């Protein structure tokens, strides 16, 4: 039995109401068929060498892609929450949990800090000291769920964090009761409290690569020069 003839016989086009199976092309190594005395084995051998195009390996026509779904704002927020709270690629113990941290004395929040559920609340406070800028004795902790709802007040420093069943994505809200802490006095966020180097006008004028020197040169060339004109001219040259 000639392989090409056999392939033509055993590679039908079949149509039904639910699906269609169309074998459009197959490749077969010459001399690879040696089952002429066994029709069933010959059929299996030929079918295994069929190369289907536009179909999956089951012979079912791949579904056509429909229009992209329209995402609402809620869909976007839910997807973001799922991404943030999804397991990371890092190797973490089952007792690990990632919590958001927010302090009453800070404008910013920390996206996630890794804790172990076997830590005592006192140990959690000790870990938070360098993040929120206040001593552990001045902290009042509240655990909130990912919707901002109160789960529990963590008032017993001897209890384990896992006692309160925290989940990754929950928030630890820290109330800073020390009015003189680094956070409450602004040393963690108020950059005006940090001494900065201020260059005198004389030292600035002595430099050649300054905007002041550049502006003076342009005004000598064109008294109507402005920075907006310079930007427009540079854009036109690009």
PDB file of C-alpha atoms in Angstrom:
ATOM      1  CA  UNK A   1       0.000   0.000   0.000  1.00  0.00           C
ATOM      2  CA  UNK A   2       1.468   3.326  -1.059  1.00  0.00           C
ATOM      3  CA  UNK A   3       1.890   5.747   1.926  1.00  0.00           C
ATOM      4  CA  UNK A   4       0.561   8.704  -0.031  1.00  0.00           C
ATOM      5  CA  UNK A   5      -2.514   6.746  -1.097  1.00  0.00           C
ATOM      6  CA  UNK A   6      -2.990   5.519   2.438  1.00  0.00           C
ATOM      7  CA  UNK A   7      -2.693   9.045   3.736  1.00  0.00           C
ATOM      8  CA  UNK A   8      -5.325  10.240   1.295  1.00  0.00           C
ATOM      9  CA  UNK A   9      -7.700   7.501   2.442  1.00  0.00           C
ATOM     10  CA  UNK A  10      -7.056   7.848   6.135  1.00  0.00           C
ATOM     11  CA  UNK A  11      -6.973  11.640   6.320  1.00  0.00           C
ATOM     12  CA  UNK A  12     -10.612  12.603   5.703  1.00  0.00           C
ATOM     13  CA  UNK A  13     -12.319  15.912   6.065  1.00  0.00           C
ATOM     14  CA  UNK A  14     -15.099  15.547   8.596  1.00  0.00           C
ATOM     15  CA  UNK A  15     -17.746  18.164   9.337  1.00  0.00           C
ATOM     16  CA  UNK A  16     -20.287  18.149  12.117  1.00  0.00           C
ATOM     17  CA  UNK A  17     -22.492  20.691  13.818  1.00  0.00           C
ATOM     18  CA  UNK A  18     -20.127  21.050  16.778  1.00  0.00           C
ATOM     19  CA  UNK A  19     -16.667  20.795  15.274  1.00  0.00           C
ATOM     20  CA  UNK A  20     -14.698  20.136  12.123  1.00  0.00           C
ATOM     21  CA  UNK A  21     -11.520  18.127  11.730  1.00  0.00           C
ATOM     22  CA  UNK A  22      -9.489  18.951   8.657  1.00  0.00           C
ATOM     23  CA  UNK A  23      -6.086  17.398   8.010  1.00  0.00           C
ATOM     24  CA  UNK A  24      -4.489  19.886   5.690  1.00  0.00           C
ATOM     25  CA  UNK A  25      -0.985  18.505   5.476  1.00  0.00           C
ATOM     26  CA  UNK A  26       1.156  15.685   6.785  1.00  0.00           C
ATOM     27  CA  UNK A  27       4.764  14.705   6.476  1.00  0.00           C
ATOM     28  CA  UNK A  28       5.975  11.126   6.259  1.00  0.00           C
ATOM     29  CA  UNK A  29       9.450   9.705   5.965  1.00  0.00           C
ATOM     30  CA  UNK A  30       9.825   7.455   2.871  1.00  0.00           C
ATOM     31  CA  UNK A  31       9.900   3.788   3.707  1.00  0.00           C
ATOM     32  CA  UNK A  32       8.704   4.378   7.255  1.00  0.00           C
ATOM     33  CA  UNK A  33       5.478   2.384   6.761  1.00  0.00           C
ATOM     34  CA  UNK A  34       5.944  -1.351   7.153  1.00  0.00           C
ATOM     35  CA  UNK A  35       2.493  -2.373   8.394  1.00  0.00           C
ATOM     36  CA  UNK A  36       0.836  -3.212   5.074  1.00  0.00           C
ATOM     37  CA  UNK A  37      -0.541  -6.438   6.504  1.00  0.00           C
ATOM     38  CA  UNK A  38      -2.135  -4.697   9.493  1.00  0.00           C
ATOM     39  CA  UNK A  39      -4.591  -1.960   8.409  1.00  0.00           C
ATOM     40  CA  UNK A  40      -5.182  -0.712  11.961  1.00  0.00           C
ATOM     41  CA  UNK A  41      -1.477  -0.382  12.688  1.00  0.00           C
ATOM     42  CA  UNK A  42      -1.022   1.316   9.319  1.00  0.00           C
ATOM     43  CA  UNK A  43      -3.771   3.790  10.197  1.00  0.00           C
ATOM     44  CA  UNK A  44      -2.215   4.604  13.579  1.00  0.00           C
ATOM     45  CA  UNK A  45       1.204   5.055  11.983  1.00  0.00           C
ATOM     46  CA  UNK A  46      -0.118   7.458   9.372  1.00  0.00           C
ATOM     47  CA  UNK A  47      -2.240   9.410  11.842  1.00  0.00           C
ATOM     48  CA  UNK A  48       0.776   9.869  14.129  1.00  0.00           C
ATOM     49  CA  UNK A  49       2.680  11.507  11.258  1.00  0.00           C
ATOM     50  CA  UNK A  50      -0.023  13.990  10.314  1.00  0.00           C
ATOM     51  CA  UNK A  51       0.954  17.642  10.686  1.00  0.00           C
ATOM     52  CA  UNK A  52      -2.123  19.738  11.424  1.00  0.00           C
ATOM     53  CA  UNK A  53      -2.224  23.425  10.657  1.00  0.00           C
ATOM     54  CA  UNK A  54      -4.633  25.830  12.313  1.00  0.00           C
ATOM     55  CA  UNK A  55      -5.741  23.136  14.784  1.00  0.00           C
ATOM     56  CA  UNK A  56      -4.663  21.684  18.099  1.00  0.00           C
ATOM     57  CA  UNK A  57      -3.411  18.099  18.451  1.00  0.00           C
ATOM     58  CA  UNK A  58      -6.891  16.766  19.188  1.00  0.00           C
ATOM     59  CA  UNK A  59      -8.092  17.827  15.749  1.00  0.00           C
ATOM     60  CA  UNK A  60     -10.377  20.490  17.162  1.00  0.00           C
ATOM     61  CA  UNK A  61     -10.349  23.825  15.414  1.00  0.00           C
ATOM     62  CA  UNK A  62      -8.848  26.485  17.684  1.00  0.00           C
ATOM     63  CA  UNK A  63     -11.458  29.047  18.777  1.00  0.00           C
ATOM     64  CA  UNK A  64     -11.159  32.509  17.286  1.00  0.00           C
ATOM     65  CA  UNK A  65     -10.081  35.273  19.637  1.00  0.00           C
ATOM     66  CA  UNK A  66     -12.904  37.585  20.540  1.00  0.00           C
ATOM     67  CA  UNK A  67     -12.713  41.315  21.303  1.00  0.00           C
ATOM     68  CA  UNK A  68     -10.670  42.231  24.392  1.00  0.00           C
ATOM     69  CA  UNK A  69     -12.724  42.530  27.591  1.00  0.00           C
ATOM     70  CA  UNK A  70     -13.622  45.979  28.872  1.00  0.00           C
ATOM     71  CA  UNK A  71     -12.048  46.421  32.313  1.00  0.00           C
ATOM     72  CA  UNK A  72     -13.752  48.571  34.912  1.00  0.00           C
ATOM     73  CA  UNK A  73     -11.927  50.523  37.608  1.00  0.00           C
ATOM     74  CA  UNK A  74     -12.896  47.839  40.128  1.00  0.00           C
ATOM     75  CA  UNK A  75     -11.440  45.131  37.862  1.00  0.00           C
ATOM     76  CA  UNK A  76      -8.153  47.035  37.730  1.00  0.00           C
ATOM     77  CA  UNK A  77      -8.008  47.503  41.514  1.00  0.00           C
ATOM     78  CA  UNK A  78      -8.886  43.837  42.130  1.00  0.00           C
ATOM     79  CA  UNK A  79      -6.200  42.737  39.678  1.00  0.00           C
ATOM     80  CA  UNK A  80      -3.656  44.985  41.390  1.00  0.00           C
ATOM     81  CA  UNK A  81      -4.577  43.595  44.806  1.00  0.00           C
ATOM     82  CA  UNK A  82      -4.277  40.039  43.479  1.00  0.00           C
ATOM     83  CA  UNK A  83      -0.843  40.837  42.069  1.00  0.00           C
ATOM     84  CA  UNK A  84       0.402  42.448  45.295  1.00  0.00           C
ATOM     85  CA  UNK A  85      -0.884  39.659  47.533  1.00  0.00           C
ATOM     86  CA  UNK A  86       0.099  36.781  45.241  1.00  0.00           C
ATOM     87  CA  UNK A  87       2.918  34.469  46.354  1.00  0.00           C
ATOM     88  CA  UNK A  88       6.291  35.862  45.367  1.00  0.00           C
ATOM     89  CA  UNK A  89       9.087  33.984  43.622  1.00  0.00           C
ATOM     90  CA  UNK A  90      11.137  34.049  46.814  1.00  0.00           C
ATOM     91  CA  UNK A  91      11.316  30.978  48.978  1.00  0.00           C
ATOM     92  CA  UNK A  92       9.210  31.778  52.010  1.00  0.00           C
ATOM     93  CA  UNK A  93       8.102  29.626  54.887  1.00  0.00           C
ATOM     94  CA  UNK A  94       4.417  28.885  55.316  1.00  0.00           C
ATOM     95  CA  UNK A  95       4.580  30.858  58.559  1.00  0.00           C
ATOM     96  CA  UNK A  96       5.665  34.018  56.688  1.00  0.00           C
ATOM     97  CA  UNK A  97       3.243  36.842  55.998  1.00  0.00           C
ATOM     98  CA  UNK A  98       3.692  40.160  54.175  1.00  0.00           C
ATOM     99  CA  UNK A  99       1.894  43.098  55.762  1.00  0.00           C
ATOM    100  CA  UNK A 100       1.467  46.720  54.758  1.00  0.00           C
ATOM    101  CA  UNK A 101       2.518  49.172  57.445  1.00  0.00           C
ATOM    102  CA  UNK A 102       1.058  52.632  58.061  1.00  0.00           C
ATOM    103  CA  UNK A 103       1.955  55.037  60.858  1.00  0.00           C
ATOM    104  CA  UNK A 104      -0.275  57.787  62.230  1.00  0.00           C
ATOM    105  CA  UNK A 105       2.790  60.069  62.303  1.00  0.00           C
ATOM    106  CA  UNK A 106       3.893  59.522  58.687  1.00  0.00           C
ATOM    107  CA  UNK A 107       2.386  60.529  55.368  1.00  0.00           C
ATOM    108  CA  UNK A 108       3.956  57.636  53.512  1.00  0.00           C
ATOM    109  CA  UNK A 109       3.312  53.928  54.029  1.00  0.00           C
ATOM    110  CA  UNK A 110       5.472  50.863  53.535  1.00  0.00           C
ATOM    111  CA  UNK A 111       4.225  48.601  50.738  1.00  0.00           C
ATOM    112  CA  UNK A 112       5.027  45.307  52.447  1.00  0.00           C
ATOM    113  CA  UNK A 113       7.205  44.029  55.267  1.00  0.00           C
ATOM    114  CA  UNK A 114       7.877  40.345  55.839  1.00  0.00           C
ATOM    115  CA  UNK A 115       6.936  38.976  59.266  1.00  0.00           C
ATOM    116  CA  UNK A 116       6.854  35.517  60.777  1.00  0.00           C
ATOM    117  CA  UNK A 117       3.617  34.450  62.414  1.00  0.00           C
ATOM    118  CA  UNK A 118       5.602  32.943  65.280  1.00  0.00           C
ATOM    119  CA  UNK A 119       6.921  36.391  66.267  1.00  0.00           C
ATOM    120  CA  UNK A 120       5.452  37.885  69.408  1.00  0.00           C
ATOM    121  CA  UNK A 121       3.742  41.246  69.130  1.00  0.00           C
ATOM    122  CA  UNK A 122       6.649  42.674  71.113  1.00  0.00           C
ATOM    123  CA  UNK A 123       9.091  41.364  68.487  1.00  0.00           C
ATOM    124  CA  UNK A 124       6.900  42.838  65.725  1.00  0.00           C
ATOM    125  CA  UNK A 125       7.119  46.250  67.409  1.00  0.00           C
ATOM    126  CA  UNK A 126      10.901  45.922  67.715  1.00  0.00           C
ATOM    127  CA  UNK A 127      11.132  45.238  63.987  1.00  0.00           C
ATOM    128  CA  UNK A 128       8.937  48.241  63.205  1.00  0.00           C
ATOM    129  CA  UNK A 129      11.015  50.761  65.187  1.00  0.00           C
ATOM    130  CA  UNK A 130      13.407  51.574  62.335  1.00  0.00           C
ATOM    131  CA  UNK A 131      10.544  51.830  59.848  1.00  0.00           C
ATOM    132  CA  UNK A 132       8.147  54.106  61.715  1.00  0.00           C
ATOM    133  CA  UNK A 133      10.616  56.127  63.802  1.00  0.00           C
ATOM    134  CA  UNK A 134       9.271  55.521  67.283  1.00  0.00           C
ATOM    135  CA  UNK A 135      10.088  53.196  70.163  1.00  0.00           C
ATOM    136  CA  UNK A 136       8.204  49.949  70.602  1.00  0.00           C
ATOM    137  CA  UNK A 137       6.847  51.127  73.971  1.00  0.00           C
ATOM    138  CA  UNK A 138       5.120  54.057  72.218  1.00  0.00           C
ATOM    139  CA  UNK A 139       3.338  51.947  69.588  1.00  0.00           C
ATOM    140  CA  UNK A 140      -0.285  50.887  69.566  1.00  0.00           C
ATOM    141  CA  UNK A 141      -0.872  48.337  66.805  1.00  0.00           C
ATOM    142  CA  UNK A 142      -4.098  47.531  64.985  1.00  0.00           C
ATOM    143  CA  UNK A 143      -4.433  44.794  62.365  1.00  0.00           C
ATOM    144  CA  UNK A 144      -6.685  45.701  59.431  1.00  0.00           C
ATOM    145  CA  UNK A 145      -7.878  43.573  56.528  1.00  0.00           C
ATOM    146  CA  UNK A 146      -7.281  44.483  52.881  1.00  0.00           C
ATOM    147  CA  UNK A 147     -10.448  46.607  52.846  1.00  0.00           C
ATOM    148  CA  UNK A 148      -9.429  48.670  55.867  1.00  0.00           C
ATOM    149  CA  UNK A 149     -11.695  46.844  58.287  1.00  0.00           C
ATOM    150  CA  UNK A 150     -10.447  46.316  61.823  1.00  0.00           C
ATOM    151  CA  UNK A 151      -9.417  42.737  62.604  1.00  0.00           C
ATOM    152  CA  UNK A 152      -7.947  43.155  66.086  1.00  0.00           C
ATOM    153  CA  UNK A 153      -6.028  45.447  68.430  1.00  0.00           C
ATOM    154  CA  UNK A 154      -2.624  43.887  69.095  1.00  0.00           C
ATOM    155  CA  UNK A 155      -2.371  44.907  72.733  1.00  0.00           C
ATOM    156  CA  UNK A 156      -0.744  41.800  74.242  1.00  0.00           C
ATOM    157  CA  UNK A 157       3.002  41.919  73.547  1.00  0.00           C
ATOM    158  CA  UNK A 158       3.363  38.288  74.615  1.00  0.00           C
ATOM    159  CA  UNK A 159       0.943  36.841  72.053  1.00  0.00           C
ATOM    160  CA  UNK A 160       2.135  35.505  68.697  1.00  0.00           C
ATOM    161  CA  UNK A 161       1.256  37.371  65.529  1.00  0.00           C
ATOM    162  CA  UNK A 162      -0.303  34.193  64.117  1.00  0.00           C
ATOM    163  CA  UNK A 163      -2.889  34.215  66.909  1.00  0.00           C
ATOM    164  CA  UNK A 164      -4.678  36.988  65.005  1.00  0.00           C
ATOM    165  CA  UNK A 165      -4.672  35.042  61.685  1.00  0.00           C
ATOM    166  CA  UNK A 166      -3.079  37.742  59.503  1.00  0.00           C
ATOM    167  CA  UNK A 167      -3.021  37.284  55.730  1.00  0.00           C
ATOM    168  CA  UNK A 168      -0.597  38.757  53.239  1.00  0.00           C
ATOM    169  CA  UNK A 169      -2.010  42.088  52.100  1.00  0.00           C
ATOM    170  CA  UNK A 170      -3.398  42.981  55.543  1.00  0.00           C
ATOM    171  CA  UNK A 171      -2.204  46.213  57.180  1.00  0.00           C
ATOM    172  CA  UNK A 172      -0.557  46.987  60.487  1.00  0.00           C
ATOM    173  CA  UNK A 173      -1.663  50.452  61.547  1.00  0.00           C
ATOM    174  CA  UNK A 174       0.735  52.016  64.037  1.00  0.00           C
ATOM    175  CA  UNK A 175      -0.445  54.764  66.369  1.00  0.00           C
ATOM    176  CA  UNK A 176       2.585  56.720  67.584  1.00  0.00           C
ATOM    177  CA  UNK A 177       1.896  58.003  71.104  1.00  0.00           C
ATOM    178  CA  UNK A 178       5.296  59.682  71.549  1.00  0.00           C
ATOM    179  CA  UNK A 179       4.970  63.333  70.539  1.00  0.00           C
ATOM    180  CA  UNK A 180       8.771  63.680  70.538  1.00  0.00           C
ATOM    181  CA  UNK A 181       9.496  60.670  68.331  1.00  0.00           C
ATOM    182  CA  UNK A 182      11.468  61.038  65.100  1.00  0.00           C
ATOM    183  CA  UNK A 183       8.270  60.555  63.113  1.00  0.00           C
ATOM    184  CA  UNK A 184       6.139  63.062  65.052  1.00  0.00           C
ATOM    185  CA  UNK A 185       8.845  65.724  64.971  1.00  0.00           C
ATOM    186  CA  UNK A 186       9.219  65.378  61.216  1.00  0.00           C
ATOM    187  CA  UNK A 187      12.754  64.003  61.022  1.00  0.00           C
ATOM    188  CA  UNK A 188      11.753  61.160  58.736  1.00  0.00           C
ATOM    189  CA  UNK A 189       9.911  63.197  56.098  1.00  0.00           C
ATOM    190  CA  UNK A 190      10.558  66.924  56.529  1.00  0.00           C
ATOM    191  CA  UNK A 191      13.665  67.577  54.420  1.00  0.00           C
ATOM    192  CA  UNK A 192      13.797  71.207  55.587  1.00  0.00           C
ATOM    193  CA  UNK A 193      15.197  69.938  58.893  1.00  0.00           C
ATOM    194  CA  UNK A 194      18.255  68.519  57.160  1.00  0.00           C
ATOM    195  CA  UNK A 195      21.267  70.811  56.761  1.00  0.00           C
ATOM    196  CA  UNK A 196      22.088  71.303  53.099  1.00  0.00           C
ATOM    197  CA  UNK A 197      24.982  72.918  51.307  1.00  0.00           C
ATOM    198  CA  UNK A 198      24.056  76.375  49.999  1.00  0.00           C
ATOM    199  CA  UNK A 199      26.354  77.962  47.414  1.00  0.00           C
ATOM    200  CA  UNK A 200      26.932  81.694  47.697  1.00  0.00           C
ATOM    201  CA  UNK A 201      26.177  83.992  44.731  1.00  0.00           C
ATOM    202  CA  UNK A 202      29.868  84.809  44.399  1.00  0.00           C
ATOM    203  CA  UNK A 203      30.820  81.128  44.125  1.00  0.00           C
ATOM    204  CA  UNK A 204      27.967  80.510  41.673  1.00  0.00           C
ATOM    205  CA  UNK A 205      28.998  83.448  39.463  1.00  0.00           C
ATOM    206  CA  UNK A 206      32.548  82.147  39.376  1.00  0.00           C
ATOM    207  CA  UNK A 207      31.409  79.006  37.604  1.00  0.00           C
ATOM    208  CA  UNK A 208      31.185  78.884  33.822  1.00  0.00           C
ATOM    209  CA  UNK A 209      28.710  76.035  33.308  1.00  0.00           C
ATOM    210  CA  UNK A 210      25.631  77.556  34.937  1.00  0.00           C
ATOM    211  CA  UNK A 211      22.174  78.453  33.681  1.00  0.00           C
ATOM    212  CA  UNK A 212      22.758  82.043  34.756  1.00  0.00           C
ATOM    213  CA  UNK A 213      25.739  82.377  32.396  1.00  0.00           C
ATOM    214  CA  UNK A 214      23.808  80.632  29.616  1.00  0.00           C
ATOM    215  CA  UNK A 215      20.843  83.018  30.033  1.00  0.00           C
ATOM    216  CA  UNK A 216      23.059  86.107  30.036  1.00  0.00           C
ATOM    217  CA  UNK A 217      24.737  84.992  26.810  1.00  0.00           C
ATOM    218  CA  UNK A 218      21.407  84.356  25.069  1.00  0.00           C
ATOM    219  CA  UNK A 219      20.016  87.738  26.143  1.00  0.00           C
ATOM    220  CA  UNK A 220      23.086  89.492  24.725  1.00  0.00           C
ATOM    221  CA  UNK A 221      22.391  87.819  21.405  1.00  0.00           C
ATOM    222  CA  UNK A 222      18.615  88.389  21.524  1.00  0.00           C
ATOM    223  CA  UNK A 223      17.076  90.761  24.103  1.00  0.00           C
ATOM    224  CA  UNK A 224      13.661  89.093  23.552  1.00  0.00           C
ATOM    225  CA  UNK A 225      15.006  85.619  24.329  1.00  0.00           C
ATOM    226  CA  UNK A 226      13.001  83.415  26.657  1.00  0.00           C
ATOM    227  CA  UNK A 227      13.397  79.840  27.779  1.00  0.00           C
ATOM    228  CA  UNK A 228      10.182  78.914  25.956  1.00  0.00           C
ATOM    229  CA  UNK A 229      11.687  80.220  22.687  1.00  0.00           C
ATOM    230  CA  UNK A 230      14.818  78.162  23.315  1.00  0.00           C
ATOM    231  CA  UNK A 231      12.798  75.007  23.883  1.00  0.00           C
ATOM    232  CA  UNK A 232      10.718  75.605  20.720  1.00  0.00           C
ATOM    233  CA  UNK A 233      13.886  76.218  18.677  1.00  0.00           C
ATOM    234  CA  UNK A 234      15.499  73.005  19.949  1.00  0.00           C
ATOM    235  CA  UNK A 235      12.364  71.019  19.141  1.00  0.00           C
ATOM    236  CA  UNK A 236      12.352  72.388  15.593  1.00  0.00           C
ATOM    237  CA  UNK A 237      15.961  71.250  15.134  1.00  0.00           C
ATOM    238  CA  UNK A 238      15.178  67.656  16.084  1.00  0.00           C
TER     239      UNK A 238
END
